[in-house]
C-alpha positions as CSV (number, residue, x, y, z in Angstrom):
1,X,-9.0,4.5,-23.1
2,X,-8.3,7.4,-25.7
3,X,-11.9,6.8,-27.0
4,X,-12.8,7.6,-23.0
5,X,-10.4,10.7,-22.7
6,X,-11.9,12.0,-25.9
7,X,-15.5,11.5,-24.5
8,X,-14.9,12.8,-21.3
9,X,-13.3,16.0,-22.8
10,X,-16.4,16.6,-25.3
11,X,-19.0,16.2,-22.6
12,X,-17.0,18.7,-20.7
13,X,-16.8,21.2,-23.5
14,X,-20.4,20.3,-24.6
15,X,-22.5,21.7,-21.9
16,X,-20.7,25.7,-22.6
17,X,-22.0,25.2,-26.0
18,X,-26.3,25.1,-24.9
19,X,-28.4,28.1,-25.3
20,X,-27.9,31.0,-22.7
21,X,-31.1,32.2,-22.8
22,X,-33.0,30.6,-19.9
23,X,-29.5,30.7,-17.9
24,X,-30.0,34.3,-15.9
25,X,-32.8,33.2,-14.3
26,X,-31.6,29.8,-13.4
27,X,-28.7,31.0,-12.3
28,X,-30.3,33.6,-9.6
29,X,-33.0,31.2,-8.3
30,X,-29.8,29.3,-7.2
31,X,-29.0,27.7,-5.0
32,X,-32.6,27.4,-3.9
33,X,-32.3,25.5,-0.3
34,X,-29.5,23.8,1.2
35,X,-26.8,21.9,-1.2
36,X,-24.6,18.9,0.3
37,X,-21.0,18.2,-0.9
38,X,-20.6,14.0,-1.0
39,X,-17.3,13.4,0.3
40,X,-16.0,9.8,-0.5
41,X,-13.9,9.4,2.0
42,X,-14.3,9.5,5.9
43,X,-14.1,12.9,8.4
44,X,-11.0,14.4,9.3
45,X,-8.4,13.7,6.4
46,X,-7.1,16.1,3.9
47,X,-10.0,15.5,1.6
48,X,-12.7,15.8,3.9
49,X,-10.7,19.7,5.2
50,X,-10.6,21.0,1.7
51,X,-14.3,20.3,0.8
52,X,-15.1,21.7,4.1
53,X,-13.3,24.8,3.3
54,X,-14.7,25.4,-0.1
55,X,-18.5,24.5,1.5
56,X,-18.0,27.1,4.0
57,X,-17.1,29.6,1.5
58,X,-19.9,28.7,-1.2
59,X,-22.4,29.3,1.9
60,X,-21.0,32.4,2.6
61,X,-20.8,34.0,-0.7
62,X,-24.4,32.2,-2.3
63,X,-26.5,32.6,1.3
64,X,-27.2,28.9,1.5
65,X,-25.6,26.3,3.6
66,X,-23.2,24.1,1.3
67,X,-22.8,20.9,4.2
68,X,-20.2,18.3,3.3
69,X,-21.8,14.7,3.7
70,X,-19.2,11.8,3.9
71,X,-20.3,8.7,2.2
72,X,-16.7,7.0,2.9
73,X,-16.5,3.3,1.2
74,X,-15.1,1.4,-1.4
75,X,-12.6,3.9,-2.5
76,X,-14.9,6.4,-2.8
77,X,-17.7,4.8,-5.3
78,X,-20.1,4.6,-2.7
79,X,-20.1,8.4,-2.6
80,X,-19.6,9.2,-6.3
81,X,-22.8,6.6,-7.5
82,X,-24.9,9.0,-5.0
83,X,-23.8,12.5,-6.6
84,X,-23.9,10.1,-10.0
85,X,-27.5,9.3,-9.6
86,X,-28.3,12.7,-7.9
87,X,-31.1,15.0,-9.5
88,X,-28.6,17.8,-11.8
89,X,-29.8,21.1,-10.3
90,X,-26.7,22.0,-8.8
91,X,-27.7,21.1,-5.0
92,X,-25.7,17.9,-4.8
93,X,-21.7,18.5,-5.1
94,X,-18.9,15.6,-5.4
95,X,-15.4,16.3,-4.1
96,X,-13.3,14.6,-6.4
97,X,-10.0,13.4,-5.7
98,X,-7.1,11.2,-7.2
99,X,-8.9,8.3,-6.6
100,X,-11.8,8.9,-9.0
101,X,-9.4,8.7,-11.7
102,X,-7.8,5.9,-10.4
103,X,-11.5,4.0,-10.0
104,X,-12.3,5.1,-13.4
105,X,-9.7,3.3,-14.8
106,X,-9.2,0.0,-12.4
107,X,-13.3,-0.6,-12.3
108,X,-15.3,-2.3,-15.4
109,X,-18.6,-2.9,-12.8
110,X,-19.8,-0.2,-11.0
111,X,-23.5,0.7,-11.4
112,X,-22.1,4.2,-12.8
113,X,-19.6,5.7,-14.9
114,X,-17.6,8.6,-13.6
115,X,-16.5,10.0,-17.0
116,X,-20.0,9.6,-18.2
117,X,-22.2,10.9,-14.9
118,X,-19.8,13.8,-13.5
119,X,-19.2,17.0,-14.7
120,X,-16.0,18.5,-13.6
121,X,-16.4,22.0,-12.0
122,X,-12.5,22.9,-10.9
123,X,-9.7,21.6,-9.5
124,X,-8.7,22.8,-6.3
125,X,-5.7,22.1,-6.1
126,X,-3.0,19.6,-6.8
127,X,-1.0,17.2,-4.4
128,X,2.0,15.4,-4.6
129,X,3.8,12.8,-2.3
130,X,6.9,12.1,-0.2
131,X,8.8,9.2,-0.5
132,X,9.4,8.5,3.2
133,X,11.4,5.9,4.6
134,X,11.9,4.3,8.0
135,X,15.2,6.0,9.6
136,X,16.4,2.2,10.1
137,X,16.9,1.7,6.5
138,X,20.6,2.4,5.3
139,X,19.7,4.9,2.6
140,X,19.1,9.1,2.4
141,X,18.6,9.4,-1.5
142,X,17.1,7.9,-4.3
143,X,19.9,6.5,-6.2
144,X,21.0,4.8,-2.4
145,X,17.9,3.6,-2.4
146,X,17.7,2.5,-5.8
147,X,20.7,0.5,-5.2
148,X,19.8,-0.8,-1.9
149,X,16.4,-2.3,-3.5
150,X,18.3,-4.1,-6.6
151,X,20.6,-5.5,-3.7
152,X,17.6,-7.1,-1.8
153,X,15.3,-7.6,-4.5
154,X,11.7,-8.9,-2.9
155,X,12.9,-7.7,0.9
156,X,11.9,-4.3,0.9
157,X,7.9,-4.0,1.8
158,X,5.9,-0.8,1.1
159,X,3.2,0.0,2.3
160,X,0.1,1.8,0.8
161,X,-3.7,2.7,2.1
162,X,-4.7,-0.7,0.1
163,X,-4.7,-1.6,-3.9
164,X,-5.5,1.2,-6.2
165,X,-4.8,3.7,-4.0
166,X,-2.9,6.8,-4.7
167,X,0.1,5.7,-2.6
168,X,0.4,2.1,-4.3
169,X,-0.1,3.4,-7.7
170,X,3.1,5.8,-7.8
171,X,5.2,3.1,-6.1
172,X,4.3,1.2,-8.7
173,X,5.0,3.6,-11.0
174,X,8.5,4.0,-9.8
175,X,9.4,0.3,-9.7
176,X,8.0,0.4,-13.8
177,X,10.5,2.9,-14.6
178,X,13.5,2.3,-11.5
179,X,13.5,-1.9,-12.5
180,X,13.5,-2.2,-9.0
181,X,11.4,-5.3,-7.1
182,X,9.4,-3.9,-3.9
183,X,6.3,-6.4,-2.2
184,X,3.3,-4.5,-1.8
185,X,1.8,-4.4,2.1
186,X,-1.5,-2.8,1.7
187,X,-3.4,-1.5,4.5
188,X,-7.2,-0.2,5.3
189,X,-6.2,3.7,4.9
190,X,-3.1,6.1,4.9
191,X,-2.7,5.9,8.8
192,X,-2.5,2.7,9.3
193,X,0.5,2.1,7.1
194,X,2.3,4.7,8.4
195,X,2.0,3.5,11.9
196,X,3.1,0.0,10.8
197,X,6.4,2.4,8.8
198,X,7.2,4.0,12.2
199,X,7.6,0.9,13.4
200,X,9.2,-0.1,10.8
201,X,7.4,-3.3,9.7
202,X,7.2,-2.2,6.5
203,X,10.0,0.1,4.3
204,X,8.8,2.9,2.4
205,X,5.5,4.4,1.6
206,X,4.8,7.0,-1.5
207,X,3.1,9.1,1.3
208,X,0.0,12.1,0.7
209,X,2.1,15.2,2.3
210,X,-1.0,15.3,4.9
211,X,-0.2,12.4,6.6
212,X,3.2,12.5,6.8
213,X,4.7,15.8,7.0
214,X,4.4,16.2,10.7
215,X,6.2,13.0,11.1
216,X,9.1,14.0,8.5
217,X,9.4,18.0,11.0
218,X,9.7,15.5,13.5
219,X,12.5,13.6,12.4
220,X,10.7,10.5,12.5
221,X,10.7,9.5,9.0
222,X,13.5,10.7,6.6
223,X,12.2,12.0,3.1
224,X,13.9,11.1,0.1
225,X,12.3,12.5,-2.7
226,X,9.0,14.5,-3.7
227,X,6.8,13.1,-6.5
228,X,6.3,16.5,-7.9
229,X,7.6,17.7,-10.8
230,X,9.2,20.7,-8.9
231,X,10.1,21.0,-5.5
232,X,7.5,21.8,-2.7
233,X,7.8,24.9,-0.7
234,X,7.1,23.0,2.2
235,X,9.5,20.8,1.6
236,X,12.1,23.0,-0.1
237,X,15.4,20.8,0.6
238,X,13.8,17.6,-0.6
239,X,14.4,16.3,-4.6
240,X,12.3,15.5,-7.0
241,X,11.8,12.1,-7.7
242,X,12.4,13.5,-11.3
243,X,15.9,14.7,-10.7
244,X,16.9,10.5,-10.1
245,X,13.8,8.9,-12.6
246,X,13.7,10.7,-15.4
247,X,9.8,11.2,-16.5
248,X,8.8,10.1,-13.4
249,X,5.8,12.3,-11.5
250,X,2.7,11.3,-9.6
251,X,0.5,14.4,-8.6
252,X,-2.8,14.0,-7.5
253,X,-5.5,16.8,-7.1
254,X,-8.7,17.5,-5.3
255,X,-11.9,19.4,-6.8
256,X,-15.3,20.3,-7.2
257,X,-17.4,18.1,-9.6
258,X,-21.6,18.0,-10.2
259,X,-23.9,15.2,-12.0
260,X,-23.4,15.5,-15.0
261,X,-26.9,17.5,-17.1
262,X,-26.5,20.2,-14.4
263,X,-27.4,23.6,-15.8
264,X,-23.9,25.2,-17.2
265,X,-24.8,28.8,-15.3
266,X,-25.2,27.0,-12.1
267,X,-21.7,24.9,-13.6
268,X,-20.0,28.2,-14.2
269,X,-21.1,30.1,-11.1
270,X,-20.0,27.6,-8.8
271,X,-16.6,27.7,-10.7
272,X,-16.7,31.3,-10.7
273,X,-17.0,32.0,-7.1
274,X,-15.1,28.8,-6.2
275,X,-12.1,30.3,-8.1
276,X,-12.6,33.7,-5.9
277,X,-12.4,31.6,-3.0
278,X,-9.0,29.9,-4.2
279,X,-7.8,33.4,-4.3
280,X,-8.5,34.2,-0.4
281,X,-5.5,33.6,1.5
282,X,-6.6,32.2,4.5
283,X,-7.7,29.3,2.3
284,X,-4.5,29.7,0.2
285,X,-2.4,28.9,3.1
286,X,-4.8,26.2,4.2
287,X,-4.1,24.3,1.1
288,X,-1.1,24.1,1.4
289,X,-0.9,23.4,5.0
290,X,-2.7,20.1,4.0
291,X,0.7,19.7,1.0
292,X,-1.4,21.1,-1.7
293,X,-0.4,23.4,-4.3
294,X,-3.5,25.9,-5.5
295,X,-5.2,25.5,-8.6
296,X,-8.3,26.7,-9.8
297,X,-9.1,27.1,-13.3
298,X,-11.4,26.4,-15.8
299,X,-13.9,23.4,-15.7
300,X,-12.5,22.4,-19.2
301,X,-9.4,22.9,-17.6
302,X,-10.0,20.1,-14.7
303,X,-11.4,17.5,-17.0
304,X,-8.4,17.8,-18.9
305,X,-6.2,16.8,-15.5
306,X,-8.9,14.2,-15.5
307,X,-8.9,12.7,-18.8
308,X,-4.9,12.6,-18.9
309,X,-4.7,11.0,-15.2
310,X,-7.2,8.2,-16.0
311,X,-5.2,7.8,-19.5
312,X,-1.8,7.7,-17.3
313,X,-2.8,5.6,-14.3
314,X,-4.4,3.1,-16.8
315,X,-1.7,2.0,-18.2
316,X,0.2,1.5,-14.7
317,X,-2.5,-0.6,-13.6
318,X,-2.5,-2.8,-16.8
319,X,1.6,-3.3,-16.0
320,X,1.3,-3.8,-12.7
321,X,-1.9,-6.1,-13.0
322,X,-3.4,-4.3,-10.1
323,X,-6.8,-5.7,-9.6
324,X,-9.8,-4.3,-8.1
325,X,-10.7,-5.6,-4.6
């Protein structure tokens, strides 16, 4: 896996280093027609908003419609092997998302590599997660809950959007370093699962901030603890999970990424100009409206969050012997 991070980074770092001489000219013929941003995942979740932001931005400042196509399967491969196997001219976009490090790291037979065929662009933003639990159980912090779980080892279910996904991979991180025993319920998406928690046939979920927030205003779930390393203005009297687990944090993030071979001045406009938008506040507070924290940066910069989320969630997988559906 370090051979992997190592690659990833140098590919990254690579395309800067190419001759600049043709770039000028590349870089004003585009983008040339319409350009599509592959979203893996289906309409109307937090994903699918925040590359519809930035797409309405890019068309705005570069004159050509930037459309957001969702190619939702498989936990998002279907959508990545397309932008994977797309021609590198800077008309095909990838939204990339937790998951893609996740996938990198849990698949061994997918008809594409994603450290090998994308090159990051920027990262958005980054997301963290609640720890929400039904109001039935008998806890309101972690170390309650902690000790509840040791008391009832293999009763307490949790629920997640299925194997691999964000919301089962930092449970599973928490029962590595709590010691604590919790059965896995996995479900076909986020909503699902939380439907099933407000009914309370299962426990807890590590929840995405977008899908549960309204429910946690509402009273309807009780939050315990933020997976963030520092506490979410959104959520400003809820813990860190880090205050109870020490080392313990599970952020995700969401981006920008292009095949990999596209032109760096078409690379380092779009980061360029999707940095500017990051800056705007109407798509500041958007962000984190969806429980997202702003990033932007560097394209180095986001292959680096990359590179040392695929290391991390690697070697959670390999304890937990989470297998690929």
């Amino acid at each position: 896996m370090e051979f992997r991070r190592r690659t990833f980074l140098k590919l990254a770092a690579g395309a800067a280093a190419l001759p600049a001489v043709p770039r000028l000219a590349r870089a004003q013929a585009y983008p040339s027609r319409p350009a599509r941003i592959i979203v893996g995942f289906p309409a109307g979740g937090a994903t699918d908003i925040q590359a519809r932001l930035m797409g309405q931005w890019l068309s705005d400042r570069l004159g050509q419609q930037f459309i957001v196509e969702n190619r939702a399967g498989a936990s998002g491969n279907i959508g990545t092997e397309a932008v994977a196997k797309a021609t590198p001219d800077g008309h095909t976009l990838l939204q990339i998302v937790t998951p893609h490090a996740i996938n990198a790291a849990l698949y061994s037979n997918l008809n594409f590599d994603f450290v090998r065929d994308i090159a990051p662009v920027v990262c958005a933003a980054r997301l963290a997660y609640v720890v929400v639990v039904n109001p039935s159980v008998p806890v309101k912090t972690i170390p309650e809950f902690i000790a509840y779980a040791k008391a009832n080892p293999g009763k307490i279910n949790y629920g997640s959007a299925g194997p691999g996904t964000p919301q089962n991979i930092a449970c599973e991180l928490f029962k590595m370093l709590a010691g604590v025993d919790l059965v896995h319920v996995p479900y076909r998406g986020g909503a699902p699962a939380i439907t099933d928690l407000l009914a309370g046939h299962v426990q807890v979920i590590f929840a995405p901030l977008s899908e549960s927030i309204q429910q946690v205003k509402a009273g309807q779930l009780r939050p315990l603890a933020v997976t963030s390393a520092k506490r979410l203005d959104v959520l400003p009297d809820v813990p860190t999970m880090a205050d109870f687990v020490p080392g313990y944090e599970a952020t995700g993030f969401a981006g920008i990424g292009v095949p990999r071979g596209t032109p760096p001045e078409i690379v380092d406009l779009l980061n360029k100009e999707l940095n500017a938008g990051l800056a705007d506040e109407k798509i500041k507070t958007r962000i984190v409206e969806l429980g997202g924290t702003v990033a932007g940066g560097s394209a180095a910069e986001f292959a680096t969050i990359i590179s040392d989320a695929i290391e991390k969630w690697s070697k959670v997988i390999k304890f937990a012997g989470i297998k690929a559906e």
